[in-house]
Every structure is written in structure tokens, then in C-alpha cells.
Short mmCIF file of C-alpha atoms in Angstrom, two decimals:
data_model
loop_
_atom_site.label_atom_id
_atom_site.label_comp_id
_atom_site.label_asym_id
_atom_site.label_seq_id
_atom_site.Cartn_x
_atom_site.Cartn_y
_atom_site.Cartn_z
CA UNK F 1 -60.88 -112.17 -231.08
CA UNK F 2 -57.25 -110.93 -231.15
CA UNK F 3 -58.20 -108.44 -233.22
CA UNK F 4 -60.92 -107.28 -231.37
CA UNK F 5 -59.27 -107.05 -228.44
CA UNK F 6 -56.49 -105.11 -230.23
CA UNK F 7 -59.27 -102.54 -231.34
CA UNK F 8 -60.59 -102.23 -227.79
CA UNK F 9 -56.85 -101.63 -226.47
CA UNK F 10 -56.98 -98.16 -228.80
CA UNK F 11 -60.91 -97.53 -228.49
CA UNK F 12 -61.20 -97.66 -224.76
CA UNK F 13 -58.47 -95.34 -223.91
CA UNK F 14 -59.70 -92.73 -226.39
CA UNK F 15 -63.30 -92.97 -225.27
CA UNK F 16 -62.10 -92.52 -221.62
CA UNK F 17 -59.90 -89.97 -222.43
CA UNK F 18 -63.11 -87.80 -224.39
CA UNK F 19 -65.19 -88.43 -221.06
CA UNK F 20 -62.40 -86.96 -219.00
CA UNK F 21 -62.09 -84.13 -221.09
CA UNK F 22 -65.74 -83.26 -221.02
CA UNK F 23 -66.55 -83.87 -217.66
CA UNK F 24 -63.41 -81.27 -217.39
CA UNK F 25 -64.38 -78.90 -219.28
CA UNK F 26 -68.32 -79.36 -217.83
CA UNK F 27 -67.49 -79.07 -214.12
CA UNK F 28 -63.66 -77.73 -213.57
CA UNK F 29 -62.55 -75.14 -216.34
CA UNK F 30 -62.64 -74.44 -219.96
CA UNK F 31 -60.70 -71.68 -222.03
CA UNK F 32 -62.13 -68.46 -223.72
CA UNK F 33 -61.03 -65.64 -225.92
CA UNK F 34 -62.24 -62.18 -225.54
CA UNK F 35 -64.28 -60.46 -228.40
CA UNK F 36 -64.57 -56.96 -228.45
CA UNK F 37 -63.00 -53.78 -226.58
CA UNK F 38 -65.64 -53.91 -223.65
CA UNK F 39 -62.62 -55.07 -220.96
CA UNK F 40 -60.21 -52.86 -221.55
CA UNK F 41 -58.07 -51.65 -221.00
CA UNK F 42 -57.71 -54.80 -218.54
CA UNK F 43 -58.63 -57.45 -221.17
CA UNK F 44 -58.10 -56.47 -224.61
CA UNK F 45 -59.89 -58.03 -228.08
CA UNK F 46 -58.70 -61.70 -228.11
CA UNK F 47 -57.73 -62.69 -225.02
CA UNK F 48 -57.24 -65.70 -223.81
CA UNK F 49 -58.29 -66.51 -220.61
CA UNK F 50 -59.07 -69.87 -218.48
CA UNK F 51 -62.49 -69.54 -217.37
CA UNK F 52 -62.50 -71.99 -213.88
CA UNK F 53 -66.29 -73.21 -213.30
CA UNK F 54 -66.38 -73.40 -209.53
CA UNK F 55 -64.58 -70.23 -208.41
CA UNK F 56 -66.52 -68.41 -206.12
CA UNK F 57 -68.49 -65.40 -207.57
CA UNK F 58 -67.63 -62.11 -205.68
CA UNK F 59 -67.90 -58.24 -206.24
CA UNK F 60 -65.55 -57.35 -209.02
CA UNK F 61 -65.07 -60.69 -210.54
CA UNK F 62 -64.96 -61.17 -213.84
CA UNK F 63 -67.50 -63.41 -215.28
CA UNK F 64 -68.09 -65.65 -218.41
CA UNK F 65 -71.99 -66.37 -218.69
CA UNK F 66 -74.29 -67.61 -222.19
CA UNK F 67 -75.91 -63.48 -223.03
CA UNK F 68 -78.65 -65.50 -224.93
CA UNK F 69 -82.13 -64.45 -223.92
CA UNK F 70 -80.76 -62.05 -221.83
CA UNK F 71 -79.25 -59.57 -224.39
CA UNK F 72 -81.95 -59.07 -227.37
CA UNK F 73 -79.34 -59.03 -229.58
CA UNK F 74 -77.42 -61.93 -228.65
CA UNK F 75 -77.51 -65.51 -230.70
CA UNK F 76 -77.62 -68.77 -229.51
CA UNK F 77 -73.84 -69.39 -227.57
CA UNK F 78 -72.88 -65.61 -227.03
CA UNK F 79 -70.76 -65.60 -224.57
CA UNK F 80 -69.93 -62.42 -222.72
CA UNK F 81 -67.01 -61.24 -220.43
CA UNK F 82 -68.05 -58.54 -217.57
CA UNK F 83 -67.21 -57.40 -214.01
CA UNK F 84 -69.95 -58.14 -211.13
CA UNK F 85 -70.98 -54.77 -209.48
CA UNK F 86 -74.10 -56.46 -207.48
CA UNK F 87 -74.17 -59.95 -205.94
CA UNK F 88 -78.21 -61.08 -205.73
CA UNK F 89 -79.76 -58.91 -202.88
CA UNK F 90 -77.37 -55.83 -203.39
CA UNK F 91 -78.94 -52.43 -203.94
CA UNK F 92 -77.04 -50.36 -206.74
CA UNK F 93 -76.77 -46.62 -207.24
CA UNK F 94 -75.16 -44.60 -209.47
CA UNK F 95 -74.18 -41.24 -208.65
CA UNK F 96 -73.67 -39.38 -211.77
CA UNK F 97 -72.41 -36.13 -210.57
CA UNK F 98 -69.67 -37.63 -209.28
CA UNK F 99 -69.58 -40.75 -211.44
CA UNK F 100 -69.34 -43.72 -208.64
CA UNK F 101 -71.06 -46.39 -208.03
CA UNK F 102 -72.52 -47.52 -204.82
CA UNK F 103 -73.10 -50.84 -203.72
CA UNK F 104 -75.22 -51.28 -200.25
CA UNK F 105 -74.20 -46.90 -200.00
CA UNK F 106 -70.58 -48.36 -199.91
CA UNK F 107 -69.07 -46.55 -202.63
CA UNK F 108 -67.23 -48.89 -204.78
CA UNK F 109 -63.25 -48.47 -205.80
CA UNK F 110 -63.04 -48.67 -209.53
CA UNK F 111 -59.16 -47.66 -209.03
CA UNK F 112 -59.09 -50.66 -212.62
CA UNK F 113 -60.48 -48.30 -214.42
CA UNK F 114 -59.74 -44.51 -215.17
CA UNK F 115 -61.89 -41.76 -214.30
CA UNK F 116 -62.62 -40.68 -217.93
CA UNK F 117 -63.61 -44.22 -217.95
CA UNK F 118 -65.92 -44.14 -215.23
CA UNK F 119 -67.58 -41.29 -216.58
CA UNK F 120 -68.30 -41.79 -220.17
CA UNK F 121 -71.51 -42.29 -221.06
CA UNK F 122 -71.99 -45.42 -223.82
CA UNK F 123 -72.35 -45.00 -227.68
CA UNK F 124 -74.08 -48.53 -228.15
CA UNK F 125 -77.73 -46.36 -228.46
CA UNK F 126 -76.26 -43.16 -229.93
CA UNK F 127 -75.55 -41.82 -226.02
CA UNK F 128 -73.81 -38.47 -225.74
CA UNK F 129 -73.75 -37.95 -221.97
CA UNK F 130 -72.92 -39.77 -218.98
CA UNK F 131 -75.01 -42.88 -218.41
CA UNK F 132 -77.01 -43.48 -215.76
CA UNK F 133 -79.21 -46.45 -214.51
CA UNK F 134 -82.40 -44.14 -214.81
CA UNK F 135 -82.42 -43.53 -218.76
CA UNK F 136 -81.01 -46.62 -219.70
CA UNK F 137 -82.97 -49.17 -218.17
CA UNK F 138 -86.22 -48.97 -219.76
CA UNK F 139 -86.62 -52.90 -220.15
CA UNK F 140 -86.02 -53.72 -216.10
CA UNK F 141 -89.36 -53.98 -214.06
CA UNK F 142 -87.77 -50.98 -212.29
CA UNK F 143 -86.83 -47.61 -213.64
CA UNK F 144 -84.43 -45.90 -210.89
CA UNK F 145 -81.46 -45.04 -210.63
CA UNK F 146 -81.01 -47.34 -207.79
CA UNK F 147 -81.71 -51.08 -208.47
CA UNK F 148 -81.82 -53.79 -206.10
CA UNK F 149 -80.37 -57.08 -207.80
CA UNK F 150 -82.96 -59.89 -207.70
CA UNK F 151 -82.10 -63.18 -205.67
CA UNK F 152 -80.29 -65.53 -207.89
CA UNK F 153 -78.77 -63.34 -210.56
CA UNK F 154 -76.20 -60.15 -210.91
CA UNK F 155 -75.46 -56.76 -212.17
CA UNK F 156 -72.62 -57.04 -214.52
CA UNK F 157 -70.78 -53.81 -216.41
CA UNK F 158 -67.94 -53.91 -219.12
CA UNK F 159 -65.19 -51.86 -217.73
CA UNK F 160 -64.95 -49.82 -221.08
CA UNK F 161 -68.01 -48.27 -220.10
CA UNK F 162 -68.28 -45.98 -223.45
CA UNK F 163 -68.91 -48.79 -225.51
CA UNK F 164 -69.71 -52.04 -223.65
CA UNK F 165 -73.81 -53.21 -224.06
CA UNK F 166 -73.56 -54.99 -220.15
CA UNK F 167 -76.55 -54.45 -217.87
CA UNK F 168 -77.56 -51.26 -218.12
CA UNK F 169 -79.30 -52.34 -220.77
CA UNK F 170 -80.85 -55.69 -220.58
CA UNK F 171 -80.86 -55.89 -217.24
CA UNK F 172 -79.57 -59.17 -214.65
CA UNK F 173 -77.36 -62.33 -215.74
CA UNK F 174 -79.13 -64.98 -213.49
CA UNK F 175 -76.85 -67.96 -212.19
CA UNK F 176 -78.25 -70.39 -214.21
CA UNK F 177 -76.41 -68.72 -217.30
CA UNK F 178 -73.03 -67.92 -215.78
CA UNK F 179 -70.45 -70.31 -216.77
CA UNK F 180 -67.35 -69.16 -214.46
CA UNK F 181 -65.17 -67.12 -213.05
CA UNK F 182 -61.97 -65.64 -215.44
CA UNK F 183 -58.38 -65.51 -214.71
CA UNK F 184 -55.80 -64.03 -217.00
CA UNK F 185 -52.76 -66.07 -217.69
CA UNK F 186 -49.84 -64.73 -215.98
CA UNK F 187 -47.45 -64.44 -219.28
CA UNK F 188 -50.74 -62.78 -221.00
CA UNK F 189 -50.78 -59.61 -218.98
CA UNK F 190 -48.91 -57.04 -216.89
CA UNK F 191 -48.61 -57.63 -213.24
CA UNK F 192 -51.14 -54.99 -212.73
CA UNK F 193 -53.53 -55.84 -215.43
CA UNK F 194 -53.50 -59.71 -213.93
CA UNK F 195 -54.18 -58.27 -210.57
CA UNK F 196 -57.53 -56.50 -211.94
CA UNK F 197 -58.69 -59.42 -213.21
CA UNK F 198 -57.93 -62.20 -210.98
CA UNK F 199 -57.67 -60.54 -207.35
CA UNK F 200 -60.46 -57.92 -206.84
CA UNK F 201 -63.18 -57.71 -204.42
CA UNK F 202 -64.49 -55.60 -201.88
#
């Protein structure tokens, strides 16, 4: 029996100490690392970021969500990094003349980004010219150049527009598959860079 109980002394702690960690890492925050150039130049290939799971979701936030089934090209636990341009009801335009977006006709200020960066159209299908919503979303159920985000789900974009594959091409990331809201580590980043990830909105 002593040596039962001795085993249960070491077991019990551990096993408490896995739930705790889960249950964390389920409903509180977990950690990520970027893959890819799609965030810069505000989050650069390998990043690591805390990703916290109850954050509020607001315009501009950047957003960890599972791209499976939403992406074609995406296995099983992708996980993708973008910045919310429409919250579920928002209508979305994008004025390529003058390369802004509009969100509810309020044009939105993409200050985190340059305007060469704004502009440039994406080379993930071989795209030469400026992007717009029009030619590049032939799988959504509409094919404007304004969209109106369906309830329960968001517009996302990479904010290295020329080469992120966000939702101008597959469309909405619905709640169900978002897993949290990022925020940069302060010794990670420069002041500014920290600020366009963890304190935007409009």
C-alpha cells in the first residue's frame, strides 16, 4: 500500500498538471509560429506569437483559424495567420483605381501596410495586375466586387497582398474554425510593428 500510495503522490500531480495544461491551451491561449511571408512586413516567416482564445474579434485583428476545407489546398491542421477586413454582416468593396478598401463605404486605413503594398496584385495564380474581388472570386456564391460577409464568418487578407492566398480566393473563415486572436511578444517586434498587430481597429 505504501508503495502505491507513493506512486499516486507522483501520478496525481502529473495527471492534474496535463489537464491544466490542456484545458489552457483549449479555452485561454496557445502559442504559434508564422509560416510564410504573407504578414509582412508586420509578422515575418517564423514568428512567434501567443494566440489568446477569447479575445474579442474586431476589424483589423489578426487571426489564427484551421484553413482546412476552406482553402482547397490546405491539409488537415493548416493553420493560417490573416487580418479581418469584414466582421459577419459587413459589405466589402474594393476600389481598384485607387486601391482602398471599403468596409460599410467607410474607407478603411491600411496606414500597416505601404501603398505599393496595397496595390499589388497577387502572384499565387500567375496575377500580373492589381487584384480585385471581381476576378478573383470565382468560387464565392457571389461574383462582385463588393461582397457582403455572411453571418457567422469573416473576410480575412494577408497584409503582403502580392503573395498571400487569404480570401480572395476561397472565400469566408466561419467562426467555428477560428482559433484566436494574435499578439506579438513585446521583445519580438518593434514598437510599431507590435502596435499593428496587437492594437488596431476601426
Amino acid at each position: 500500500m505504501k508503495i502505491i500510495r507513493e506512486i499516486l503522490s507522483w501520478i496525481i500531480p502529473i495527471v492534474i498538471g496535463i489537464i491544466v495544461a490542456l484545458l489552457i491551451h483549449r479555452y485561454l491561449f496557445m502559442f504559434a509560429k508564422t509560416d510564410g511571408p504573407s504578414m509582412e512586413p508586420n509578422l515575418q516567416d517564423g514568428e512567434r506569437v501567443v494566440v489568446l482564445r477569447q479575445s474579442k474579434i474586431k476589424h483589423l485583428s489578426v487571426i489564427v483559424f484551421d484553413a482546412h476545407g476552406l482553402d482547397p489546398d490546405a491539409k488537415p491542421k493548416s493553420d493560417y495567420v490573416k487580418r479581418v477586413i469584414g466582421l459577419p454582416g459587413d459589405t466589402v468593396t474594393f476600389n481598384r483605381s485607387e486601391g482602398n478598401i471599403y468596409v460599410n463605404n467607410q474607407k478603411v486605413n491600411q496606414n500597416f501596410i505601404s501603398n505599393s503594398e496595397r496595390m499589388n496584385g497577387s502572384d499565387y495564380f500567375d496575377i500580373d495586375k492589381n487584384w480585385d474581388l471581381k476576378s478573383l472570386s470565382r468560387n464565392w456564391t457571389r461574383n462582385t466586387n463588393s461582397v457582403r460577409v455572411p453571418k457567422g464568418e469573416y473576410f480575412v487578407l494577408g497584409d503582403h497582398r502580392s503573395v498571400s492566398n487569404d480570401g480572395r480566393y476561397w472565400g469566408y473563415v466561419p467562426k467555428s474554425h477560428i482559433k484566436g486572436v494574435v499578439k506579438a511578444f513585446p521583445w519580438s517586434t518593434t514598437k510599431e510593428t507590435r502596435n499593428n498587430i496587437n492594437n488596431l481597429s476601426y
